[in-house]
PDB file of C-alpha atoms and ligand atoms in Angstrom:
ATOM      1  CA  MET A   1      17.048 -13.304 -16.735  1.00 90.00           C
ATOM      2  CA  ARG A   2      17.039 -17.127 -16.343  1.00 95.00           C
ATOM      3  CA  LEU A   3      13.936 -18.967 -17.319  1.00 96.00           C
ATOM      4  CA  ASP A   4      13.292 -20.644 -14.006  1.00 95.00           C
ATOM      5  CA  LYS A   5      13.506 -17.206 -12.137  1.00 92.00           C
ATOM      6  CA  PHE A   6      11.258 -15.688 -14.706  1.00 94.00           C
ATOM      7  CA  VAL A   7       8.594 -18.350 -14.329  1.00 94.00           C
ATOM      8  CA  SER A   8       8.965 -18.459 -10.540  1.00 90.00           C
ATOM      9  CA  ASP A   9       8.365 -14.665 -10.193  1.00 85.00           C
ATOM     10  CA  ALA A  10       5.804 -14.395 -12.935  1.00 88.00           C
ATOM     11  CA  ALA A  11       3.620 -17.300 -11.924  1.00 88.00           C
ATOM     12  CA  ALA A  12       4.230 -17.038  -8.108  1.00 79.00           C
ATOM     13  CA  LEU A  13       5.850 -20.489  -8.061  1.00 87.00           C
ATOM     14  CA  THR A  14       8.780 -21.667  -5.867  1.00 87.00           C
ATOM     15  CA  ARG A  15      11.955 -22.069  -7.834  1.00 90.00           C
ATOM     16  CA  SER A  16      11.641 -25.790  -7.640  1.00 94.00           C
ATOM     17  CA  GLU A  17       7.991 -25.806  -8.752  1.00 95.00           C
ATOM     18  CA  SER A  18       9.074 -23.525 -11.657  1.00 95.00           C
ATOM     19  CA  ARG A  19      11.892 -26.004 -12.611  1.00 97.00           C
ATOM     20  CA  LYS A  20       9.409 -28.852 -12.526  1.00 97.00           C
ATOM     21  CA  ALA A  21       6.993 -27.045 -14.763  1.00 97.00           C
ATOM     22  CA  ILE A  22       9.759 -26.294 -17.319  1.00 97.00           C
ATOM     23  CA  LYS A  23      10.984 -29.905 -17.268  1.00 97.00           C
ATOM     24  CA  SER A  24       7.484 -31.130 -17.821  1.00 97.00           C
ATOM     25  CA  ASN A  25       7.283 -29.117 -21.064  1.00 97.00           C
ATOM     26  CA  ARG A  26       4.708 -26.767 -19.669  1.00 97.00           C
ATOM     27  CA  VAL A  27       6.524 -23.582 -20.574  1.00 97.00           C
ATOM     28  CA  THR A  28       6.996 -22.064 -24.082  1.00 97.00           C
ATOM     29  CA  VAL A  29       9.254 -19.224 -25.008  1.00 97.00           C
ATOM     30  CA  ASP A  30       8.350 -17.396 -28.247  1.00 96.00           C
ATOM     31  CA  GLY A  31       6.207 -20.350 -29.324  1.00 96.00           C
ATOM     32  CA  THR A  32       8.787 -23.124 -28.591  1.00 96.00           C
ATOM     33  CA  VAL A  33       8.734 -25.480 -25.692  1.00 97.00           C
ATOM     34  CA  ALA A  34      11.670 -24.476 -23.374  1.00 96.00           C
ATOM     35  CA  LYS A  35      13.431 -27.259 -21.534  1.00 94.00           C
ATOM     36  CA  ASP A  36      16.494 -25.521 -20.302  1.00 96.00           C
ATOM     37  CA  VAL A  37      15.879 -23.968 -16.827  1.00 96.00           C
ATOM     38  CA  ALA A  38      18.893 -21.684 -17.286  1.00 96.00           C
ATOM     39  CA  MET A  39      17.822 -20.453 -20.639  1.00 96.00           C
ATOM     40  CA  HIS A  40      18.237 -16.669 -20.897  1.00 95.00           C
ATOM     41  CA  ILE A  41      14.985 -14.806 -21.486  1.00 94.00           C
ATOM     42  CA  PRO A  42      15.456 -11.663 -23.458  1.00 90.00           C
ATOM     43  CA  GLU A  43      13.226  -8.722 -22.849  1.00 83.00           C
ATOM     44  CA  ASN A  44      10.004  -8.720 -24.875  1.00 87.00           C
ATOM     45  CA  ALA A  45      10.070 -12.590 -25.028  1.00 93.00           C
ATOM     46  CA  SER A  46       6.576 -14.220 -24.790  1.00 95.00           C
ATOM     47  CA  VAL A  47       6.608 -16.774 -22.163  1.00 95.00           C
ATOM     48  CA  PHE A  48       3.551 -19.033 -21.711  1.00 96.00           C
ATOM     49  CA  LEU A  49       2.851 -21.448 -18.810  1.00 96.00           C
ATOM     50  CA  ASP A  50       0.106 -24.074 -19.499  1.00 96.00           C
ATOM     51  CA  GLY A  51      -1.036 -22.132 -22.568  1.00 95.00           C
ATOM     52  CA  GLU A  52      -1.351 -18.809 -20.663  1.00 93.00           C
ATOM     53  CA  GLU A  53       0.986 -15.922 -21.016  1.00 94.00           C
ATOM     54  CA  ILE A  54       2.834 -14.942 -17.897  1.00 93.00           C
ATOM     55  CA  PHE A  55       4.560 -11.618 -17.238  1.00 88.00           C
ATOM     56  CA  TYR A  56       7.589 -10.834 -14.993  1.00 86.00           C
ATOM     57  CA  LYS A  57       6.792  -8.524 -12.288  1.00 80.00           C
ATOM     58  CA  LYS A  58       9.528  -6.573 -10.786  1.00 81.00           C
ATOM     59  CA  PHE A  59       7.399  -4.667  -8.523  1.00 91.00           C
ATOM     60  CA  VAL A  60       4.318  -5.697  -6.598  1.00 92.00           C
ATOM     61  CA  TYR A  61       1.668  -3.230  -5.145  1.00 95.00           C
ATOM     62  CA  ILE A  62      -0.835  -4.605  -2.631  1.00 97.00           C
ATOM     63  CA  MET A  63      -3.916  -2.782  -1.206  1.00 98.00           C
ATOM     64  CA  LEU A  64      -4.514  -4.059   2.318  1.00 98.00           C
ATOM     65  CA  ASN A  65      -7.389  -3.225   4.477  1.00 98.00           C
ATOM     66  CA  LYS A  66      -5.334  -3.254   7.674  1.00 98.00           C
ATOM     67  CA  PRO A  67      -7.103  -4.534  10.824  1.00 98.00           C
ATOM     68  CA  GLN A  68      -6.282  -3.233  14.377  1.00 98.00           C
ATOM     69  CA  GLY A  69      -3.766  -5.220  16.262  1.00 98.00           C
ATOM     70  CA  TYR A  70      -1.071  -5.325  13.591  1.00 98.00           C
ATOM     71  CA  VAL A  71       2.003  -3.231  13.331  1.00 98.00           C
ATOM     72  CA  SER A  72       3.123  -1.533  10.078  1.00 97.00           C
ATOM     73  CA  ALA A  73       6.481  -3.152  10.007  1.00 96.00           C
ATOM     74  CA  THR A  74       8.241  -5.915   8.309  1.00 96.00           C
ATOM     75  CA  GLU A  75       9.243  -7.622  11.488  1.00 95.00           C
ATOM     76  CA  ASP A  76       8.626  -7.122  15.211  1.00 96.00           C
ATOM     77  CA  LYS A  77       9.529  -9.067  18.262  1.00 96.00           C
ATOM     78  CA  LYS A  78       6.330  -8.605  20.197  1.00 95.00           C
ATOM     79  CA  GLN A  79       3.427  -7.740  17.815  1.00 97.00           C
ATOM     80  CA  LYS A  80       2.001  -9.280  14.630  1.00 98.00           C
ATOM     81  CA  THR A  81       2.981  -7.493  11.519  1.00 98.00           C
ATOM     82  CA  VAL A  82       0.961  -6.604   8.619  1.00 98.00           C
ATOM     83  CA  LEU A  83       3.079  -8.919   6.353  1.00 97.00           C
ATOM     84  CA  GLU A  84       1.724 -11.828   8.289  1.00 97.00           C
ATOM     85  CA  LEU A  85      -1.679 -11.133   6.783  1.00 98.00           C
ATOM     86  CA  LEU A  86      -0.356 -12.044   3.318  1.00 96.00           C
ATOM     87  CA  ASP A  87      -0.055 -15.469   1.711  1.00 92.00           C
ATOM     88  CA  PRO A  88       3.383 -16.777   2.262  1.00 89.00           C
ATOM     89  CA  SER A  89       4.001 -16.755  -1.428  1.00 80.00           C
ATOM     90  CA  TYR A  90       4.499 -13.012  -1.160  1.00 87.00           C
ATOM     91  CA  ALA A  91       7.548 -13.521   1.007  1.00 86.00           C
ATOM     92  CA  ARG A  92       9.769 -13.607  -2.122  1.00 80.00           C
ATOM     93  CA  TYR A  93       8.990  -9.981  -2.992  1.00 87.00           C
ATOM     94  CA  GLN A  94      10.231  -8.494   0.250  1.00 91.00           C
ATOM     95  CA  LEU A  95       7.263  -6.112   0.553  1.00 96.00           C
ATOM     96  CA  PHE A  96       7.188  -3.239   3.014  1.00 97.00           C
ATOM     97  CA  PRO A  97       4.385  -0.834   4.151  1.00 97.00           C
ATOM     98  CA  VAL A  98       4.255   2.611   2.506  1.00 95.00           C
ATOM     99  CA  GLY A  99       4.065   4.739   5.702  1.00 92.00           C
ATOM    100  CA  ARG A 100       2.848   3.558   8.949  1.00 94.00           C
ATOM    101  CA  LEU A 101      -0.605   3.222  10.431  1.00 98.00           C
ATOM    102  CA  ASP A 102      -0.663   2.852  14.193  1.00 98.00           C
ATOM    103  CA  ILE A 103      -1.575  -0.495  15.676  1.00 98.00           C
ATOM    104  CA  ASP A 104      -5.086   0.650  16.404  1.00 98.00           C
ATOM    105  CA  THR A 105      -5.676   2.312  13.062  1.00 98.00           C
ATOM    106  CA  GLU A 106      -7.451   0.469  10.296  1.00 98.00           C
ATOM    107  CA  GLY A 107      -7.724   0.978   6.586  1.00 98.00           C
ATOM    108  CA  PHE A 108      -5.699   1.309   3.424  1.00 98.00           C
ATOM    109  CA  LEU A 109      -2.120   0.344   3.723  1.00 98.00           C
ATOM    110  CA  LEU A 110      -0.198  -0.020   0.528  1.00 97.00           C
ATOM    111  CA  LEU A 111       2.512  -2.663   0.508  1.00 98.00           C
ATOM    112  CA  THR A 112       5.129  -2.679  -2.145  1.00 97.00           C
ATOM    113  CA  ASN A 113       8.839  -3.454  -2.936  1.00 95.00           C
ATOM    114  CA  ASP A 114       9.095  -0.281  -5.167  1.00 94.00           C
ATOM    115  CA  GLY A 115      11.261   2.089  -2.954  1.00 93.00           C
ATOM    116  CA  GLU A 116      11.086   5.008  -5.341  1.00 90.00           C
ATOM    117  CA  THR A 117       7.288   5.124  -5.595  1.00 90.00           C
ATOM    118  CA  ALA A 118       6.947   4.581  -1.835  1.00 91.00           C
ATOM    119  CA  HIS A 119       9.293   7.523  -1.299  1.00 88.00           C
ATOM    120  CA  ASN A 120       7.318   9.667  -3.651  1.00 86.00           C
ATOM    121  CA  LEU A 121       4.051   8.966  -1.939  1.00 86.00           C
ATOM    122  CA  LEU A 122       5.501   9.819   1.438  1.00 85.00           C
ATOM    123  CA  SER A 123       7.658  12.824   0.653  1.00 81.00           C
ATOM    124  CA  PRO A 124       5.873  15.931   2.013  1.00 75.00           C
ATOM    125  CA  ASN A 125       7.384  17.980  -0.770  1.00 77.00           C
ATOM    126  CA  LYS A 126       5.217  16.012  -3.236  1.00 78.00           C
ATOM    127  CA  ASN A 127       2.086  17.315  -1.538  1.00 80.00           C
ATOM    128  CA  PHE A 128       0.424  13.966  -2.026  1.00 86.00           C
ATOM    129  CA  GLY A 129      -2.678  13.762   0.182  1.00 92.00           C
ATOM    130  CA  LYS A 130      -3.710  10.860   2.299  1.00 95.00           C
ATOM    131  CA  THR A 131      -7.359  10.887   3.537  1.00 97.00           C
ATOM    132  CA  TYR A 132      -8.465   9.621   6.976  1.00 98.00           C
ATOM    133  CA  PHE A 133     -11.817   8.997   8.535  1.00 98.00           C
ATOM    134  CA  LEU A 134     -11.849  10.140  12.214  1.00 98.00           C
ATOM    135  CA  ARG A 135     -14.324   9.383  14.891  1.00 98.00           C
ATOM    136  CA  LEU A 136     -13.723  11.821  17.677  1.00 98.00           C
ATOM    137  CA  GLU A 137     -14.542  11.568  21.350  1.00 98.00           C
ATOM    138  CA  LYS A 138     -16.416  14.916  21.316  1.00 98.00           C
ATOM    139  CA  ASP A 139     -18.294  16.897  18.753  1.00 98.00           C
ATOM    140  CA  ILE A 140     -16.167  19.121  16.546  1.00 98.00           C
ATOM    141  CA  SER A 141     -17.070  22.690  15.709  1.00 98.00           C
ATOM    142  CA  ASP A 142     -16.584  24.345  12.253  1.00 98.00           C
ATOM    143  CA  GLU A 143     -13.973  26.660  13.867  1.00 98.00           C
ATOM    144  CA  GLU A 144     -12.119  23.680  15.070  1.00 98.00           C
ATOM    145  CA  MET A 145     -12.221  22.178  11.567  1.00 98.00           C
ATOM    146  CA  ASN A 146     -10.867  25.486  10.114  1.00 98.00           C
ATOM    147  CA  LEU A 147      -7.947  25.313  12.502  1.00 98.00           C
ATOM    148  CA  LEU A 148      -7.157  21.781  11.440  1.00 98.00           C
ATOM    149  CA  GLU A 149      -7.217  22.950   7.766  1.00 98.00           C
ATOM    150  CA  LYS A 150      -4.902  25.969   8.411  1.00 98.00           C
ATOM    151  CA  GLY A 151      -2.424  24.021  10.514  1.00 98.00           C
ATOM    152  CA  VAL A 152      -2.116  23.402  14.161  1.00 98.00           C
ATOM    153  CA  ASP A 153       0.744  23.267  16.620  1.00 98.00           C
ATOM    154  CA  ILE A 154       1.277  19.561  17.460  1.00 98.00           C
ATOM    155  CA  GLY A 155       4.364  20.138  19.695  1.00 95.00           C
ATOM    156  CA  ASP A 156       7.302  19.620  17.431  1.00 94.00           C
ATOM    157  CA  CYS A 157       5.840  21.458  14.385  1.00 95.00           C
ATOM    158  CA  VAL A 158       2.925  23.350  12.957  1.00 97.00           C
ATOM    159  CA  THR A 159       1.103  21.037  10.473  1.00 97.00           C
ATOM    160  CA  LYS A 160       0.823  21.933   6.827  1.00 95.00           C
ATOM    161  CA  GLU A 161      -2.478  22.905   5.210  1.00 96.00           C
ATOM    162  CA  ALA A 162      -5.096  20.109   5.296  1.00 97.00           C
ATOM    163  CA  LYS A 163      -8.586  19.490   4.122  1.00 98.00           C
ATOM    164  CA  ALA A 164     -11.430  18.669   6.464  1.00 98.00           C
ATOM    165  CA  LYS A 165     -14.845  17.411   5.537  1.00 98.00           C
ATOM    166  CA  ARG A 166     -17.759  16.937   8.018  1.00 98.00           C
ATOM    167  CA  ILE A 167     -19.354  13.632   8.151  1.00 98.00           C
ATOM    168  CA  SER A 168     -21.332  14.043  11.379  1.00 98.00           C
ATOM    169  CA  SER A 169     -21.161  16.035  14.590  1.00 98.00           C
ATOM    170  CA  ASN A 170     -18.103  13.982  15.796  1.00 98.00           C
ATOM    171  CA  GLU A 171     -16.859  12.422  12.629  1.00 98.00           C
ATOM    172  CA  ILE A 172     -14.723  14.058   9.974  1.00 98.00           C
ATOM    173  CA  GLU A 173     -12.507  13.104   7.014  1.00 98.00           C
ATOM    174  CA  LEU A 174      -9.189  14.753   7.033  1.00 98.00           C
ATOM    175  CA  THR A 175      -6.653  14.934   4.232  1.00 97.00           C
ATOM    176  CA  ILE A 176      -2.964  15.584   5.082  1.00 96.00           C
ATOM    177  CA  THR A 177       0.120  15.681   3.008  1.00 93.00           C
ATOM    178  CA  GLU A 178       2.658  14.909   5.718  1.00 92.00           C
ATOM    179  CA  GLY A 179       3.072  11.724   7.853  1.00 91.00           C
ATOM    180  CA  LYS A 180       4.355  12.910  11.175  1.00 93.00           C
ATOM    181  CA  PHE A 181       4.352  10.375  14.009  1.00 94.00           C
ATOM    182  CA  HIS A 182       0.710  10.070  15.314  1.00 97.00           C
ATOM    183  CA  GLN A 183      -0.082  13.165  13.223  1.00 97.00           C
ATOM    184  CA  ILE A 184      -3.891  12.893  13.131  1.00 98.00           C
ATOM    185  CA  LYS A 185      -4.273  11.926  16.809  1.00 98.00           C
ATOM    186  CA  ARG A 186      -1.961  14.850  17.679  1.00 98.00           C
ATOM    187  CA  MET A 187      -3.974  17.200  15.440  1.00 98.00           C
ATOM    188  CA  ALA A 188      -7.135  16.235  17.109  1.00 98.00           C
ATOM    189  CA  LYS A 189      -5.584  16.897  20.563  1.00 98.00           C
ATOM    190  CA  ALA A 190      -4.393  20.226  19.391  1.00 98.00           C
ATOM    191  CA  VAL A 191      -8.028  21.245  18.983  1.00 98.00           C
ATOM    192  CA  GLY A 192      -9.012  19.804  22.401  1.00 98.00           C
ATOM    193  CA  ASN A 193     -10.397  16.466  21.162  1.00 98.00           C
ATOM    194  CA  ASN A 194      -9.356  12.789  20.979  1.00 98.00           C
ATOM    195  CA  VAL A 195      -9.622  10.261  18.130  1.00 98.00           C
ATOM    196  CA  VAL A 196     -11.490   7.207  19.275  1.00 98.00           C
ATOM    197  CA  TYR A 197     -11.489   5.505  15.740  1.00 98.00           C
ATOM    198  CA  LEU A 198      -9.158   6.122  12.839  1.00 98.00           C
ATOM    199  CA  LYS A 199      -9.192   4.627   9.355  1.00 98.00           C
ATOM    200  CA  ARG A 200      -7.134   5.599   6.307  1.00 98.00           C
ATOM    201  CA  LEU A 201      -9.387   5.826   3.254  1.00 98.00           C
ATOM    202  CA  SER A 202      -7.038   6.845   0.500  1.00 97.00           C
ATOM    203  CA  TYR A 203      -3.623   7.647  -0.920  1.00 94.00           C
ATOM    204  CA  GLY A 204      -4.541  10.505  -3.158  1.00 92.00           C
ATOM    205  CA  GLU A 205      -7.327   9.470  -5.527  1.00 92.00           C
ATOM    206  CA  LEU A 206      -6.538   5.763  -4.874  1.00 95.00           C
ATOM    207  CA  TYR A 207      -9.323   4.744  -2.591  1.00 97.00           C
ATOM    208  CA  LEU A 208      -9.459   1.590  -0.373  1.00 98.00           C
ATOM    209  CA  ASP A 209     -11.725  -0.882  -2.313  1.00 98.00           C
ATOM    210  CA  LYS A 210     -15.017  -1.187  -0.432  1.00 97.00           C
ATOM    211  CA  LYS A 211     -15.143  -4.860  -1.301  1.00 97.00           C
ATOM    212  CA  LEU A 212     -12.164  -5.514   0.925  1.00 98.00           C
ATOM    213  CA  GLU A 213     -13.127  -6.738   4.229  1.00 98.00           C
ATOM    214  CA  ILE A 214     -10.855  -5.861   7.210  1.00 98.00           C
ATOM    215  CA  GLY A 215      -7.765  -8.042   6.852  1.00 98.00           C
ATOM    216  CA  GLU A 216      -8.350  -8.658   3.150  1.00 98.00           C
ATOM    217  CA  TYR A 217      -6.047  -7.488   0.392  1.00 98.00           C
ATOM    218  CA  ARG A 218      -5.645  -7.477  -3.349  1.00 97.00           C
ATOM    219  CA  PRO A 219      -2.949  -6.465  -5.908  1.00 94.00           C
ATOM    220  CA  LEU A 220      -3.448  -3.016  -7.441  1.00 95.00           C
ATOM    221  CA  SER A 221      -4.946  -3.104 -10.913  1.00 92.00           C
ATOM    222  CA  ASP A 222      -2.665  -1.847 -13.768  1.00 86.00           C
ATOM    223  CA  LYS A 223      -4.774   1.415 -13.900  1.00 93.00           C
ATOM    224  CA  GLU A 224      -4.243   2.039 -10.120  1.00 95.00           C
ATOM    225  CA  THR A 225      -0.522   1.313 -10.465  1.00 92.00           C
ATOM    226  CA  GLN A 226      -0.288   3.715 -13.347  1.00 91.00           C
ATOM    227  CA  TYR A 227      -2.012   6.338 -11.251  1.00 92.00           C
ATOM    228  CA  LEU A 228       0.782   6.121  -8.647  1.00 89.00           C
ATOM    229  CA  TYR A 229       3.383   6.465 -11.329  1.00 87.00           C
ATOM    230  CA  ASN A 230       1.694   9.468 -12.890  1.00 84.00           C
ATOM    231  CA  VAL A 231       1.139  11.255  -9.606  1.00 75.00           C
ATOM    232  CA  HIS A 232       4.761  11.654  -8.927  1.00 65.00           C
ATOM    233  CA  LYS A 233       5.788  12.299 -12.509  1.00 65.00           C
ATOM    234  CA  LYS A 234       3.570  15.451 -12.538  1.00 54.00           C
ATOM    235  CA  LYS A 235       5.146  16.862  -9.242  1.00 49.00           C
TER     236      LYS A 235
HETATM  237  N1  LIG B   1      -2.019   9.617  12.184  1.00 68.66           N
HETATM  238  C1  LIG B   1      -2.232   8.869  13.392  1.00 68.66           C
HETATM  239  O1  LIG B   1      -2.286   9.534  14.386  1.00 68.66           O
HETATM  240  N2  LIG B   1      -2.171   7.547  13.319  1.00 68.66           N
HETATM  241  C2  LIG B   1      -2.177   6.838  12.125  1.00 68.66           C
HETATM  242  O2  LIG B   1      -2.201   5.627  12.201  1.00 68.66           O
HETATM  243  C3  LIG B   1      -2.047   7.580  10.905  1.00 68.66           C
HETATM  244  C4  LIG B   1      -2.016   8.933  10.969  1.00 68.66           C
END
């Protein structure tokens, strides 16, 4: 890879900022100041910018606490998209949401440019659970929670086994492994109830960071990214 591309991607600079940094002798490759913006950077080279090592990132993973009022899409003619919540410097990565949250659903939305990992997290065959917090219009009984766990008819299919945990008389957490259109809302309807508030809490064991306010985001840590890779390797 060319040095200017490497520096631009690794340090989140525009290509012209990257070239300027190189021409101002701020970049070293394997200990030597690099002046040629087109220099080929071999794998395993150590590249430093202003004395700090920088690393090329092929894939980016962002944990977003999605607010209501945004659609889970990369573009939309009428509505604001979740990508508009990100700093414009992320545009270069061509991120997309891993699965959809409805416009009125809040919570954990993973954004990435890693198509294979996204596919693995969404594939029903991988049995990868996503947990939601639901506030319901009416109280929910233990029997109704059992029905949700066993699977309910939501019109075009019977849902796969799920896990339900009571939080209060009308609030539960529900873990599902599929991602049918409006699945949680349709499951609630199937037991004679309605969702009045919905928030995704986790992808598997990867939980929404409680420090993220609604609309805030952060990159996944290396440990969290590794978790995503390991999950689908095991299946
Ligand atoms: N199920 C729904 O009904 N809506 C969502 O946003 C996510 C899951």
